[in-house]
Structure formats: structure tokens, C-alpha cells
Coordinates of C-alpha atoms in Angstrom, one line a residue:
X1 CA 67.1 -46.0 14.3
X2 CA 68.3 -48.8 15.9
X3 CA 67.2 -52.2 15.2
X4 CA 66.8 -55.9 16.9
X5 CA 70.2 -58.1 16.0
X6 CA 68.1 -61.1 16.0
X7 CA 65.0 -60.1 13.8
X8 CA 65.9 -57.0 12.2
X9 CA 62.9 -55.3 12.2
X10 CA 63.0 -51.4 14.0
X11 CA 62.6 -51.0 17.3
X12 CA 60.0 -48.2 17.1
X13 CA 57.7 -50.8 15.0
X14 CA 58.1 -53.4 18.0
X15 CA 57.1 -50.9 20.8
X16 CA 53.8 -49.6 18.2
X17 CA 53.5 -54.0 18.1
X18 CA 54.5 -54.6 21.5
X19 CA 51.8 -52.1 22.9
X20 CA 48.4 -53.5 22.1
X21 CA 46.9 -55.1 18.9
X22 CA 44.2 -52.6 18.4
X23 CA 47.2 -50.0 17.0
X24 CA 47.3 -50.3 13.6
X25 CA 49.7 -47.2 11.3
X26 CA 47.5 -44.9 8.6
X27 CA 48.2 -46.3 5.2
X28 CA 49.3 -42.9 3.9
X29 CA 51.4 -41.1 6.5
X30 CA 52.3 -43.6 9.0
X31 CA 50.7 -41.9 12.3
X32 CA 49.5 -44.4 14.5
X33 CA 45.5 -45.0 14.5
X34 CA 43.3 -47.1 16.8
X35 CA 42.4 -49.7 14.9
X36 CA 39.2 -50.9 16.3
X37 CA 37.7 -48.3 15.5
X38 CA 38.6 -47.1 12.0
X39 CA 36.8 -48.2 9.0
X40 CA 39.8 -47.9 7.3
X41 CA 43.6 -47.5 7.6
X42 CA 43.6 -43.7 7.2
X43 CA 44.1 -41.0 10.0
X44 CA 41.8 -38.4 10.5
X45 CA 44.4 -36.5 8.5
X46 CA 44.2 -38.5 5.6
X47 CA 40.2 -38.8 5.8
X48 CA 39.7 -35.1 5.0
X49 CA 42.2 -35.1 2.3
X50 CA 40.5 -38.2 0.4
X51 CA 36.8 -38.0 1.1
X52 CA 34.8 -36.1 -0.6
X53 CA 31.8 -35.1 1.8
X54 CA 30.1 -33.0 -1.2
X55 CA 30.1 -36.1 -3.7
X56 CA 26.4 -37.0 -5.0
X57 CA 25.3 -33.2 -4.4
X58 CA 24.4 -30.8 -7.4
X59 CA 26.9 -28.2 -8.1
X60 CA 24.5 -26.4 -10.2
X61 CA 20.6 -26.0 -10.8
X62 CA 18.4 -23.1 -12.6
X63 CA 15.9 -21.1 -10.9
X64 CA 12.5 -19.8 -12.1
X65 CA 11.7 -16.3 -11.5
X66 CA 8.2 -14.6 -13.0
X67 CA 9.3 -11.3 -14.6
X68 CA 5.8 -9.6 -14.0
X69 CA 5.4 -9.8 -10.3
X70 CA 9.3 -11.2 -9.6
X71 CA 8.3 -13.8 -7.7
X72 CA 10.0 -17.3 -7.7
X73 CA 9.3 -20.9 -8.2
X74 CA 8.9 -23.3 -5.7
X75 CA 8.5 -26.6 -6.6
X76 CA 6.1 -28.5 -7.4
X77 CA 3.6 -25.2 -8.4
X78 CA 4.2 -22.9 -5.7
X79 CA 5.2 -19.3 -6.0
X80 CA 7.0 -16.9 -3.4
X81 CA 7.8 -13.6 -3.1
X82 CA 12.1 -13.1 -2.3
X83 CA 13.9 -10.2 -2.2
X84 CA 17.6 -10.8 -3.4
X85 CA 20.1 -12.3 -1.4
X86 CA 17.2 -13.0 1.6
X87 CA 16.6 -15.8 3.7
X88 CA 13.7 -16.4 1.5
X89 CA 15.7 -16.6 -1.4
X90 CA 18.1 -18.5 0.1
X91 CA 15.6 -21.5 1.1
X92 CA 14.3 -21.8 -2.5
X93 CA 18.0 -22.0 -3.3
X94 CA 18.4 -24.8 -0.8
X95 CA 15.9 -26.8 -1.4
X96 CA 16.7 -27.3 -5.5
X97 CA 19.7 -28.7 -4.6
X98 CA 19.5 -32.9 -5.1
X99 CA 21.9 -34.6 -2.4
X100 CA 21.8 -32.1 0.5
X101 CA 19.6 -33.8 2.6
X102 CA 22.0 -36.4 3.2
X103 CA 24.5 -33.8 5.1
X104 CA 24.6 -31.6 7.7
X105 CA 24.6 -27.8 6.9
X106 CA 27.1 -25.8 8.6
X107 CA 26.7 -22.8 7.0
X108 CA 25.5 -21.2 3.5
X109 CA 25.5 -17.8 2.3
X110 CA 25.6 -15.7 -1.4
X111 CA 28.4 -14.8 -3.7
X112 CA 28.0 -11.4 -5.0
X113 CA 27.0 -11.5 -9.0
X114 CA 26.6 -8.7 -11.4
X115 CA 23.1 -8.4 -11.3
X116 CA 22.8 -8.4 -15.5
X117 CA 24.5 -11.6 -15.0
X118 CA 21.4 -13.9 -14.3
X119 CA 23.6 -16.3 -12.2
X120 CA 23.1 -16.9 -8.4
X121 CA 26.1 -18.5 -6.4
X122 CA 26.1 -19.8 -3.1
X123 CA 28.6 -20.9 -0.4
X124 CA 27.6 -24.1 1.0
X125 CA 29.6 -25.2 3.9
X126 CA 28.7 -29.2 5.2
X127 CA 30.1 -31.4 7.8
X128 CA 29.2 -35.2 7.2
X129 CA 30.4 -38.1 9.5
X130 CA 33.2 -40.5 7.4
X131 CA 33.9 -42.6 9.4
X132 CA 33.2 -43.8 13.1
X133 CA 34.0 -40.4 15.0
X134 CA 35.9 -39.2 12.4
X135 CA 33.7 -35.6 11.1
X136 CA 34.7 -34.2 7.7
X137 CA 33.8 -30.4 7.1
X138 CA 33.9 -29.3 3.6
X139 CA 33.0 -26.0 1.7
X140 CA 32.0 -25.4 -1.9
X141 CA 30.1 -23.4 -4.1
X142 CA 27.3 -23.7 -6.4
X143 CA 25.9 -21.8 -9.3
X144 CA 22.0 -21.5 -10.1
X145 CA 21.0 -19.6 -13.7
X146 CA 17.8 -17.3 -13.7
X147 CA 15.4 -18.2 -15.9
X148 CA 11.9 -16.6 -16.8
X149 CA 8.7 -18.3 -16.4
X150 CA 5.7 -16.7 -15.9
X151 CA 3.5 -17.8 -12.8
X152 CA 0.0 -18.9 -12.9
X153 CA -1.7 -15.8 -11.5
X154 CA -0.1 -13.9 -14.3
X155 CA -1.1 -15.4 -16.9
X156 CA -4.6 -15.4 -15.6
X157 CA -4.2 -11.6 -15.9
X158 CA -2.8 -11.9 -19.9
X159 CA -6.1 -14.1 -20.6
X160 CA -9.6 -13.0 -20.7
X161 CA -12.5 -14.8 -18.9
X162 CA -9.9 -15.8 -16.3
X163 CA -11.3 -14.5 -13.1
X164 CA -14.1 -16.0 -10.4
X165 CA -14.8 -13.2 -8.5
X166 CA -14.9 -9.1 -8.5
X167 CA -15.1 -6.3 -6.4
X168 CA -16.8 -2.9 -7.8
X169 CA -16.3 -0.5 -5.6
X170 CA -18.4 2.8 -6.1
X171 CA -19.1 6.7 -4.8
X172 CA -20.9 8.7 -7.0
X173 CA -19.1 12.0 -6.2
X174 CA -17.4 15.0 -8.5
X175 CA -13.9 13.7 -7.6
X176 CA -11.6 11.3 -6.7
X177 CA -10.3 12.2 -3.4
X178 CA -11.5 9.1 -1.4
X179 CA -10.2 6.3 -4.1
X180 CA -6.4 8.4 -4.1
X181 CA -6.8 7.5 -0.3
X182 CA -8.2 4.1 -0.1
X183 CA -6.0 3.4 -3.0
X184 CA -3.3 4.3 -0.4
X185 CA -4.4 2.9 2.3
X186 CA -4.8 -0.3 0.3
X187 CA -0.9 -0.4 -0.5
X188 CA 0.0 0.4 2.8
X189 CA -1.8 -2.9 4.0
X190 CA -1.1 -5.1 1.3
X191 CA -4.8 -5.8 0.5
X192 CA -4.2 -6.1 -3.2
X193 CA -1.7 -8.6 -3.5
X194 CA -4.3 -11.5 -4.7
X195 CA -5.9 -9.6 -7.3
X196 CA -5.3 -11.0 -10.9
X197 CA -6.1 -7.0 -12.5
X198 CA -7.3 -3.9 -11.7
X199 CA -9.5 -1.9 -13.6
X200 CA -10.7 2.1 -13.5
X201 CA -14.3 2.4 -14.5
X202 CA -17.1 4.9 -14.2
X203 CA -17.3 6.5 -10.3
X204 CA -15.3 3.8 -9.1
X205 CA -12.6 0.8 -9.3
X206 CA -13.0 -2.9 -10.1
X207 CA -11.2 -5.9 -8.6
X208 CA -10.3 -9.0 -10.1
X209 CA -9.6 -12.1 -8.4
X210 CA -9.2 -15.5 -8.9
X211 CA -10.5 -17.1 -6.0
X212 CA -13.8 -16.1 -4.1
X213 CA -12.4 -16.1 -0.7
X214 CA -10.0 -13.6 -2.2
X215 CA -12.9 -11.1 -3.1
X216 CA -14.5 -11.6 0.0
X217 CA -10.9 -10.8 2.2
X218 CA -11.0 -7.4 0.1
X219 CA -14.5 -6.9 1.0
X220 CA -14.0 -6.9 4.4
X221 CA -10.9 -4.6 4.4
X222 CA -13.2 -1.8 2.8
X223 CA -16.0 -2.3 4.8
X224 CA -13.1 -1.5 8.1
X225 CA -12.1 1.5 6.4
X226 CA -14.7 3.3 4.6
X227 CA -18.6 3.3 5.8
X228 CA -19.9 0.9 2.8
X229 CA -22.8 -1.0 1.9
X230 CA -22.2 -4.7 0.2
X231 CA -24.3 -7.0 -2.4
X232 CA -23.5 -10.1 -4.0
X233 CA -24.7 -11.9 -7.1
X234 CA -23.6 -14.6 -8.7
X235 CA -23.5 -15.5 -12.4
X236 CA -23.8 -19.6 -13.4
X237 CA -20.8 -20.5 -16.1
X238 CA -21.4 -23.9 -16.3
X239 CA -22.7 -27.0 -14.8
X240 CA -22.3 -30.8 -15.2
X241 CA -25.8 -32.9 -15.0
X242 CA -24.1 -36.0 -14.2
X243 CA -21.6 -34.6 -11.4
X244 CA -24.1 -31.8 -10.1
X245 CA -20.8 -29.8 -10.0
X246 CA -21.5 -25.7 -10.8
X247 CA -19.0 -23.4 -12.0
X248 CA -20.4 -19.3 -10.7
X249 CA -18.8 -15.9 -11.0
X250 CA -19.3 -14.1 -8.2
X251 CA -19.5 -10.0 -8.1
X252 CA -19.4 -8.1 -4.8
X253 CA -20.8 -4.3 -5.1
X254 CA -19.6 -2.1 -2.9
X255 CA -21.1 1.7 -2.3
X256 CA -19.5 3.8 -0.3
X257 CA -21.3 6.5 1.2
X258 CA -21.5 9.9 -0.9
X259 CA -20.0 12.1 1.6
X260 CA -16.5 13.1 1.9
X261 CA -14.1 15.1 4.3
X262 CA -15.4 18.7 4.2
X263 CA -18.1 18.1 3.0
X264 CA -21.3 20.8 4.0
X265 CA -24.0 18.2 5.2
X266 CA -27.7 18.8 6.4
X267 CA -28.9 16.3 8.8
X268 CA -32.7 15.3 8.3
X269 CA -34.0 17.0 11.8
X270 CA -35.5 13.7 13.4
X271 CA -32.2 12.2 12.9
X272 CA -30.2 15.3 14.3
X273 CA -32.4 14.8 17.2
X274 CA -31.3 11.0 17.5
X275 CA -27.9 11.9 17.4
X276 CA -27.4 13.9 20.7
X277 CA -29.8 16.6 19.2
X278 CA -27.0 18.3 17.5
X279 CA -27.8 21.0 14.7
X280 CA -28.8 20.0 11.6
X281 CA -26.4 22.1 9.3
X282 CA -23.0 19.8 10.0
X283 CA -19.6 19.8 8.7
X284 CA -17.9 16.6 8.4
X285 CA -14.6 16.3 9.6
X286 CA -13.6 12.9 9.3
X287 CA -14.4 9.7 7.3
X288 CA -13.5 6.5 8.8
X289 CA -15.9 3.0 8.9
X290 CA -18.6 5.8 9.8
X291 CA -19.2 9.6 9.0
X292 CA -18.0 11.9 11.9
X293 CA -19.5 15.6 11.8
X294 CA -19.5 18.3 14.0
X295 CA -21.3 21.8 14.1
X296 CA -18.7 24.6 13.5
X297 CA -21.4 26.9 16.1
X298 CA -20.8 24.5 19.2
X299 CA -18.0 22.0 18.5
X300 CA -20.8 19.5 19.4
X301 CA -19.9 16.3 17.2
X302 CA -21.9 13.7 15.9
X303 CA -21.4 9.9 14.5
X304 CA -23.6 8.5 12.1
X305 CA -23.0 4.5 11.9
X306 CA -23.1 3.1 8.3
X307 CA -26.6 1.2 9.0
X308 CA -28.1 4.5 10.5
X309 CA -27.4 5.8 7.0
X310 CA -28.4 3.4 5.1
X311 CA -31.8 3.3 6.4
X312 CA -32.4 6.6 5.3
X313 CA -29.4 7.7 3.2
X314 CA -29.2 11.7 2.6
X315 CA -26.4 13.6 0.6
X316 CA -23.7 16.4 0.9
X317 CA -25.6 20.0 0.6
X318 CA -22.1 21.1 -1.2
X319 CA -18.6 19.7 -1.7
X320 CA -15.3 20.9 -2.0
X321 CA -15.8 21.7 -5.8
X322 CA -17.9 24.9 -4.1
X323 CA -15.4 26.4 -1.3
X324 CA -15.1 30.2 -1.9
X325 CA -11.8 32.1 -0.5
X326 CA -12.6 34.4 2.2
X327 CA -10.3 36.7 3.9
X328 CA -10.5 37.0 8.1
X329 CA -10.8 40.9 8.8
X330 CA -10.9 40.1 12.3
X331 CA -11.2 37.1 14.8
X332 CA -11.9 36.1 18.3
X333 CA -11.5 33.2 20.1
X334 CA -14.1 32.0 22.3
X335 CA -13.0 29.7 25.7
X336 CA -14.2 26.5 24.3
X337 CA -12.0 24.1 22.6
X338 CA -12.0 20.4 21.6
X339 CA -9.1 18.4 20.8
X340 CA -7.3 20.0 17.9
X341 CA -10.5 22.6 16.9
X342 CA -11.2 26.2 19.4
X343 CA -13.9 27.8 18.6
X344 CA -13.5 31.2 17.5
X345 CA -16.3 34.1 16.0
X346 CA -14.7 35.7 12.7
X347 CA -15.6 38.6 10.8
X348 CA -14.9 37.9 7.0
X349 CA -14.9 39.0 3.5
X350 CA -14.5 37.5 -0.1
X351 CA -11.6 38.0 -1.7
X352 CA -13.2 38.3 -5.1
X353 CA -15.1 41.7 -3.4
X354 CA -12.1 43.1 -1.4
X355 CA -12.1 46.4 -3.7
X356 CA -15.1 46.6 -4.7
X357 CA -17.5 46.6 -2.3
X358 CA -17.1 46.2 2.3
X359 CA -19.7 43.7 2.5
X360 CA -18.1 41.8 5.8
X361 CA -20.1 38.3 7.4
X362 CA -20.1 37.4 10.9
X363 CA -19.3 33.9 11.4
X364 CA -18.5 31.6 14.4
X365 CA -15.7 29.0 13.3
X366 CA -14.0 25.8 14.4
X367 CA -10.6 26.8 13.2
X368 CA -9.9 29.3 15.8
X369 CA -6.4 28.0 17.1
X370 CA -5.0 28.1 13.6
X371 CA -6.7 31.3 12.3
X372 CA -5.4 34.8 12.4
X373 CA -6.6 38.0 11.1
X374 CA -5.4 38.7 7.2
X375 CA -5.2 34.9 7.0
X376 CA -6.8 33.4 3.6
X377 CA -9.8 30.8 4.3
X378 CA -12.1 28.6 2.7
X379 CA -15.8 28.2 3.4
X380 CA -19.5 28.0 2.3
X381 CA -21.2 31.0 1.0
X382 CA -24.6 30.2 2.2
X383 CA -26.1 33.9 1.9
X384 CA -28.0 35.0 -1.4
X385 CA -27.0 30.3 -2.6
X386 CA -30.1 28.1 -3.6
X387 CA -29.9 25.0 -2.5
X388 CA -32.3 22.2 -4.0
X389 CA -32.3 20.2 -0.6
X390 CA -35.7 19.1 0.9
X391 CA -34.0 18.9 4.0
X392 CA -31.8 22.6 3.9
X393 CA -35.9 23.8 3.2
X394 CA -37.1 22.0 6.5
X395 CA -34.2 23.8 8.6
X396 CA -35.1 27.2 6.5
X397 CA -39.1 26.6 7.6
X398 CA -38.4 25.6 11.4
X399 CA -38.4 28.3 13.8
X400 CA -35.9 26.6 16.0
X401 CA -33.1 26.0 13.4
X402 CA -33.4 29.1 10.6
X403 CA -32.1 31.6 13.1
X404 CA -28.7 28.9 13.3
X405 CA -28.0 28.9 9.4
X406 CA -24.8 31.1 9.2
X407 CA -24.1 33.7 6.3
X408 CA -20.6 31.7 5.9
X409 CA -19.4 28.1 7.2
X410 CA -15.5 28.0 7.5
X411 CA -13.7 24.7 6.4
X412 CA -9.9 25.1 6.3
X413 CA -7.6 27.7 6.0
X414 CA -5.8 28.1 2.6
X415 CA -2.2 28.6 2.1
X416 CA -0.5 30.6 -0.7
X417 CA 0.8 28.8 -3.0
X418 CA 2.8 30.0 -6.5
X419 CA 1.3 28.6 -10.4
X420 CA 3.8 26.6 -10.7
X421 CA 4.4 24.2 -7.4
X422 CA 7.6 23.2 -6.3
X423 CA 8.9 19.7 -6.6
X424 CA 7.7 18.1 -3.7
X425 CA 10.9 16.0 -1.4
X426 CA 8.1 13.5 -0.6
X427 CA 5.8 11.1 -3.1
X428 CA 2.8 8.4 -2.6
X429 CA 3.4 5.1 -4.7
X430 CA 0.3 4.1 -7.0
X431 CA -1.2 0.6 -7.8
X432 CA -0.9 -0.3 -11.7
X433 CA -4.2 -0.2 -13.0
X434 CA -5.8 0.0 -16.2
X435 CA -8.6 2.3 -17.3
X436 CA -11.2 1.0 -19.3
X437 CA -12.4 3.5 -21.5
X438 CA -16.4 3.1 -22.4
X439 CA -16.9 2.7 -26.0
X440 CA -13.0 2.6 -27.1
X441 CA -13.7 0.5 -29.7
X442 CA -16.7 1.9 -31.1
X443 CA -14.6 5.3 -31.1
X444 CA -12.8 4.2 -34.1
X445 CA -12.1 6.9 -36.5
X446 CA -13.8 10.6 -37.6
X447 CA -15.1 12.9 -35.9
X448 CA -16.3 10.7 -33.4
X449 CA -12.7 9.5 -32.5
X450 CA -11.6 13.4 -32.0
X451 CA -15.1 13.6 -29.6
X452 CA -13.7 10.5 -27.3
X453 CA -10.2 12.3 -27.4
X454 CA -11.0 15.1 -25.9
X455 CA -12.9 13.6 -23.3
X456 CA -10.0 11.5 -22.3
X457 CA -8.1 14.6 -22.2
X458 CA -11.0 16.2 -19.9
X459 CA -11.0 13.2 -17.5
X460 CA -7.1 13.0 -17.3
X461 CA -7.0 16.8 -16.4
X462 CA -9.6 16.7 -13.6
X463 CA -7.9 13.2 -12.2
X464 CA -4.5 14.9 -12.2
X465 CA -6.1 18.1 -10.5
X466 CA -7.6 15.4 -7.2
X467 CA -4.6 14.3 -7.1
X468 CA -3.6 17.4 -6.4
X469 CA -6.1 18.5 -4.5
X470 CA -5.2 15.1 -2.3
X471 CA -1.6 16.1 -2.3
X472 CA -2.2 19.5 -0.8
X473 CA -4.5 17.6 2.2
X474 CA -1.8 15.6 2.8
X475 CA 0.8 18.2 3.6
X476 CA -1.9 20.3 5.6
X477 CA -3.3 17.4 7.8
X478 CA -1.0 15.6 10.0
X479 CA -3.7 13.3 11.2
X480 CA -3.9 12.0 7.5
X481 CA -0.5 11.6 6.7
X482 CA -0.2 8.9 10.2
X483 CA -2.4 6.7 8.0
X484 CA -0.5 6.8 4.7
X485 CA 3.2 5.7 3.6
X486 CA 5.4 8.4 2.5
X487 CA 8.7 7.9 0.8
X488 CA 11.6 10.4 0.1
X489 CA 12.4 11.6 -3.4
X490 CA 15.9 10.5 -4.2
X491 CA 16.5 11.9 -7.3
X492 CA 14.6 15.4 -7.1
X493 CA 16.6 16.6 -4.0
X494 CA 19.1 18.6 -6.2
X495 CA 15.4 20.3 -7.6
X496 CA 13.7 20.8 -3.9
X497 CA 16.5 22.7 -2.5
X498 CA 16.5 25.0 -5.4
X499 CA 12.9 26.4 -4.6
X500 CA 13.7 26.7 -0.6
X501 CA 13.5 30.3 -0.8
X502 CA 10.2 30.4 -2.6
X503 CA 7.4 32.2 -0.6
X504 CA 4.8 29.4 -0.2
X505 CA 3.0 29.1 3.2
X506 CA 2.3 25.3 2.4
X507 CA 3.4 23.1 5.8
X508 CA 6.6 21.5 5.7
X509 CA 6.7 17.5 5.9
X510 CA 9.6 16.1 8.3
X511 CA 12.0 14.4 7.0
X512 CA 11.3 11.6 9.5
X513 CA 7.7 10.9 8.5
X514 CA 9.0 9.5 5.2
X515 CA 10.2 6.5 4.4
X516 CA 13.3 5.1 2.1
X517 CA 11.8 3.5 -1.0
X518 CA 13.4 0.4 -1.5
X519 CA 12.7 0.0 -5.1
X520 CA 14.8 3.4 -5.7
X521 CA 17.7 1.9 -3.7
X522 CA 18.7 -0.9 -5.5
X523 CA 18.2 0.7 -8.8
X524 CA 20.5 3.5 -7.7
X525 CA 23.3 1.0 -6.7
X526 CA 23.1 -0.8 -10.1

């Protein structure tokens, strides 16, 4: 380098001098900086090498997650549901962490973590400004351990005396084929999600919650789907004199109407006449916020609004505890149809008589587009049946509707099926409830503890035959499978395909109707 005789200082270092005052070298490396406008004698360079942007920020935190219902804590009392590694997750992560606010967030995602581990690691990446136009980006990670706390609403459920409002809902029928729907329904929609416990009781479910608006929310969800009648009392708990402040319980009673799907249904004849004078003697062929029937003679249908019923309520003449098997000798469809039904006139016989006797009935039927000859039915037998039904004895005494009543009223068609069913590819979730038995604790040893026994035994048997019963209605109606959520058996596949060649009739599900089950998912890649 070659240098000034007179001063010896470098010539470089007189041109950097010579060219303007504001230059000024970096401390460190000796580039040349403007120094005007640098807080400090340090390049750019320099500035990300010696500032640390992430200084004052937490490099590690614990997070709160309730075992029982998995949710997670969000300070100061608030709980949320997060799936792991989501966005939700993610902003409870973020917002634990003390000193972030004072940076900018570039970017932040999660480290994977064994999942036995109880550790949660993120990468944080930040830009913060050190210096005047000077912007330092910086990455780092931090760690956050799981701990267990349990939420507020579940220890409600753990503790007795907890809850301010209930929902009993109620149908006094033989079975339990509309609660295995509405129970699905209800999952489907979420309508549950507030209640602090659910109990099984006599005809019906109850519903716990811990807020009144709660209740009233799942009041209004059942009275969209099922045709329902509502009451509500209210119980005093306590009451301060001073404050005039009162502390209730409130219980909503909900009864839904005693007529199901399928059901055989006689129509008081003043009513039938209100209705589009349709025939008394009804089938009914679909629940929804109002009974829907339909006369299996004429395909004339019929809907009865829940406050029509209520003001003069009648019942079912028979249920689906009383279908007989028939057997279609011959059939002939008729050129009269009505969305899916055709009308069709069959000649029949029981199947308990084929062999012993050729007593035939001549029937007209709304199955006629399904329905071939040699096909297996179910139906009413109405010939040579009592019925103790004031208003099956008007229809039998009024010369305009006795010459209607049919020897046999045909419901569905009925598919063979082997004792022992196949394993399904297909399953409905459940809601976790608990049963209350009546008198458990009186029950508590003898021979009156072998009495309650068995008739535990004989309720569990006749719950897991509606199920049953509501499994089999799902695979044979398509229109009720659109309203439920079906989800693929993952572990049973290796099981189904080993019954394909079996020599059931029963409909086959597509693949496509169901759905992947999360739940089964993760615990398959752990």
C-alpha cells in the first residue's frame, strides 16, 4: 500500500477521509459504514453476528392439557379444544411465550416429538429492527412440557350437585331405536359438547349441564329433529334475603311422540278427514320434526304437525316388535308410483304355514318396485289379531272404512341373513354415557342382588338386539344413512374380506359413504 511521504498515514485511509465526514470504518471488520446513520460502529455484517434479536424471550414454558376431554389451557381460565400440531395449538403455544410481543414473527412451526415424550418444540423465526435500517432475522427454538390439569367442566362432572340445568328426554316405547338415532344425529352435530354428564334412565336419556342457556340450546336441537313436546320447572337452591339474589335448578322435560318408523298407526277418523281425508289405517314412513304416514292402498300421504298431535295424542296400533315374515307367491305392480314407493297388489303367505297349510292373503303394497315373487317380507297380520284400540273399533264399525282394513299390511322386505353376522367394514361412534341403575344400592347382597342381576342381563340383551335392529335399518335405508356419520373399520378389514363369499342378501354400503376416523389414525401411527 502506498503511503503519504509527508504524514505517513495510507493512502486508502485519506481517500475513505478525503471523501465525506459522514464515512466512518465498522469497528470489527473495517468495511466502510455511513456514519450518520449508524447507532453504532458495526456493519450490517457485524450487527447480525452480535445482536441477539431473541434476548428477553422465553426459551421454554409448560402447557396444561385436561386428560378427560384433551382440551388445553388458555390463560387466564379458558379452555380450547386443539388437535396436535394445528393452528389452534400453535396460538396457545404462542401466546405463553413472555417477550414475543416485542418482535416481529416471520415464521413458526412444530418439531416433531415422540408423542410419549410430553414435550412440544417449536421453531420460531423473528426479524426485529437493530438499528436504524439495519433488520436482524433470527431463528430459534423452544421447548413447552405437557402437564395435566383438569378443566373446570370436568371436575363439575367428578362432583355431585354440580349441575344447573337438565334435559330428560323421553318415549315410552318397547325399544330403543329412535335414542340409537338421535344419539347419532346428536354426534354428528356436536350438540353435546356442553354437557357436564350423561345419564341412561328409564324410557329415556338425561342431560346435564352447567349453564341454563346450555339446556335450552339442546332443547331446541331436539325439538328440530324429533316431533317433541317441552316443560320446564325450576327447583329454588338457595336465596340471600339481603341481596334478593336466587340460586334455581332448572329441568326441561322433553316427550317425544310414541310413534316410530314402521310403525302400524290408526288415525282417529275426524282427524283422517282433516288431513286430506286419507284412510285411517296408516303406516308411517318417516319421523322427522313431525310424523309422515302414508296409506300402503293409495300412496296418499299424510303429515301430522307436532301440535296437531298433541291436542289429541293417539298411539301406534302395533310396532316392529309384531312384524310377521311373509313370503310373496305372486306380485303385480299397479301404474301408480310416488317417489321411491310403486304400488303393487301381492298375493302372500306366512312362512311359519308354508307346509302346512295354503292359506294365501291378498294384499295391495307400497313396496312394489323392490318386491319380487319368492322374496321374504315383513308385515302386519291383521286377520284373526285383537286389537284393544278405540279407534281400530270405530274403523271396524264404519261402513265406509271396514271394507279398507287389509288381511296383511306390508312394511319392508327382509333379507336373509346367517346366525352369526359378519363383521361389518363400517361402525357408528357412541356418546359415553352412564346408566343409572334404579335401586343399585338397595340391591346389595342375597337373593335380591341375583334378582337385579339378571335384569341387568335382560336389559343389556334387548339394548344390544336395537342396536341391532338399528344396524340392519341402516344398511337397508339409504335415505337414513345421508343423515348419520359412518366411519370405516380399520382394523377388521383382514375379518370382512374373509366372509365375502357368504350368502347374505343384506345391501352393501359404498366405500365412499364412510368416513376415515380420525381417532383410529393417529393411534395407528403411534
Amino acid at each position: 500500500m502506498e503511503r503519504d511521504t509527508d504524514a505517513g498515514i495510507p493512502i486508502s485511509t485519506l481517500d475513505y477521509q478525503n471523501s465525506g465526514a459522514a464515512t466512518i470504518l465498522c469497528c470489527n471488520c473495517g468495511a466502510p459504514i455511513d456514519g450518520t446513520t449508524a447507532a453504532e460502529a458495526l456493519c450490517s455484517d457485524c450487527l447480525r453476528l452480535d445482536v441477539d434479536a431473541s434476548a428477553g424471550i422465553q426459551r421454554d414454558g409448560t402447557l396444561h392439557c385436561c386428560r378427560d376431554c384433551e382440551r388445553w389451557l388458555q390463560p387466564p381460565n379458558s379452555w380450547v379444544v386443539a388437535a396436535p400440531e394445528s393452528k389452534e395449538l400453535l396460538s396457545v403455544c404462542l401466546r405463553r411465550l413472555r417477550g414475543l410481543s416485542k418482535v416481529r414473527i416471520i415464521d413458526a412451526n412444530f418439531i416433531w416429538t415422540e408423542p410419549h415424550s410430553r414435550r412440544i418444540k417449536l421453531k420460531i423465526t423473528i426479524q426485529q429492527e437493530a438499528s436504524q435500517g439495519t433488520t436482524i432475522q433470527q431463528t430459534f427454538e423452544v421447548e413447552y412440557v405437557v402437564a395435566s390439569q383438569q378443566c373446570a367442566d370436568c371436575k363439575k362432572s367428578f362432583t355431585h350437585n354440580t349441575w344447573r340445568a337438565a334435559v330428560q328426554v323421553r318415549q315410552k316405547v318397547p325399544h330403543k331405536r329412535t335414542f340409537l338415532y338421535l344419539e347419532q344425529v346428536i354426534l354428528k352435530s356436536g350438540a353435546h359438547k356442553d354437557t357436564v354428564n350423561i345419564k341412561e334412565a328409564k324410557d329415556g336419556l338425561d342431560f346435564y349441564f352447567a349453564a341454563r342457556n346450555h339446556a335450552e340450546r339442546m332443547v331446541d336441537f331436539l325439538t328440530s329433529v324429533v316431533p317433541c313436546k317441552t316443560k320446564k320447572s325450576a327447583e329454588l337452591i338457595s336465596k340471600d334475603i339481603h341481596t334478593s339474589v336466587s340460586s334455581y335448578k332448572f329441568t326441561f322435560s322433553v316427550e317425544i311422540v310414541p310413534i316410530c318408523k314402521d310403525d302400524l298407526v290408526v288415525l282417529p277418523i275426524k282427524l283422517a278427514r282433516q288431513l286430506g281425508n286419507i284412510s285411517p289405517l296408516t303406516i308411517c314412513h318417516r319421523v322427522g320434526n313431525s310424523v309422515n304416514l302414508m296409506d300402503p292402498n293409495t300412496l296418499q300421504t299424510a303429515e301430522v304437525p307436532t301440535g296437531t298431535y298433541w291436542r289429541a295424542p293417539f298411539r301406534n296400533l302395533a310396532d316392529v316388535t309384531e312384524l310377521k315374515e311373509f313370503i310373496i307367491m305372486d306380485i303385480e305392480s299397479i301404474d301408480k308410483s310416488k317417489g321411491k314407493y310403486r304400488l303393487a297388489e301381492a298375493t302372500v303367505a306366512r312362512s311359519s304355514d308354508l307346509g302346512s297349510n295354503d292359506t294365501t292373503y291378498f294384499t295391495r303394497t307400497h313396496l312394489g318396485g323392490i318386491l319380487h315373487a319368492g322374496d321374504a317380507v315383513l308385515g302386519y297380520h291383521l286377520t284373526g289379531t285383537r286389537f284393544n284400540d278405540d279407534n281400530f273399533e270405530a274403523i271396524e264399525a264404519s261402513s265406509k272404512y271396514s271394507s279398507t282394513i287389509p288381511d296383511v299390511v306390508l312394511i319392508k322386505k327382509s333379507y336373509a341373513r346367517k346366525k352369526k353376522s359378519k363383521a361389518r367394514s363400517w361402525r357408528l361412534k357412541r356418546m359415553a354415557n352412564e346408566y343409572e341403575a334404579e335401586a343399585a344400592a338397595a340391591a346389595a347382597g342375597g337373593a335380591g342382588s341375583g334378582q337385579q342381576s339378571r335384569r341387568e342381563q335382560q336389559d343389556a340383551n334387548r339394548l344390544e338386539q336395537d342396536y341391532e335392529m338399528f344396524l340392519r335399518d341402516v344398511e337397508e335405508d339409504e335415505e337414513l344413512r345421508q343423515t348419520l356419520d359412518l366411519y370405516k373399520v380399520q382394523a377388521q378389514g383382514d375379518a370382512v374380506k374373509e366372509d365375502d363369499d357368504s350368502e347374505d342378501e343384506v345391501p352393501e354400503i359404498d366405500m365412499n359413504e364412510l368416513l376415515n376416523d380420525m381417532d383410529e389414525l393417529e393411534v395407528a401411527d403411534e
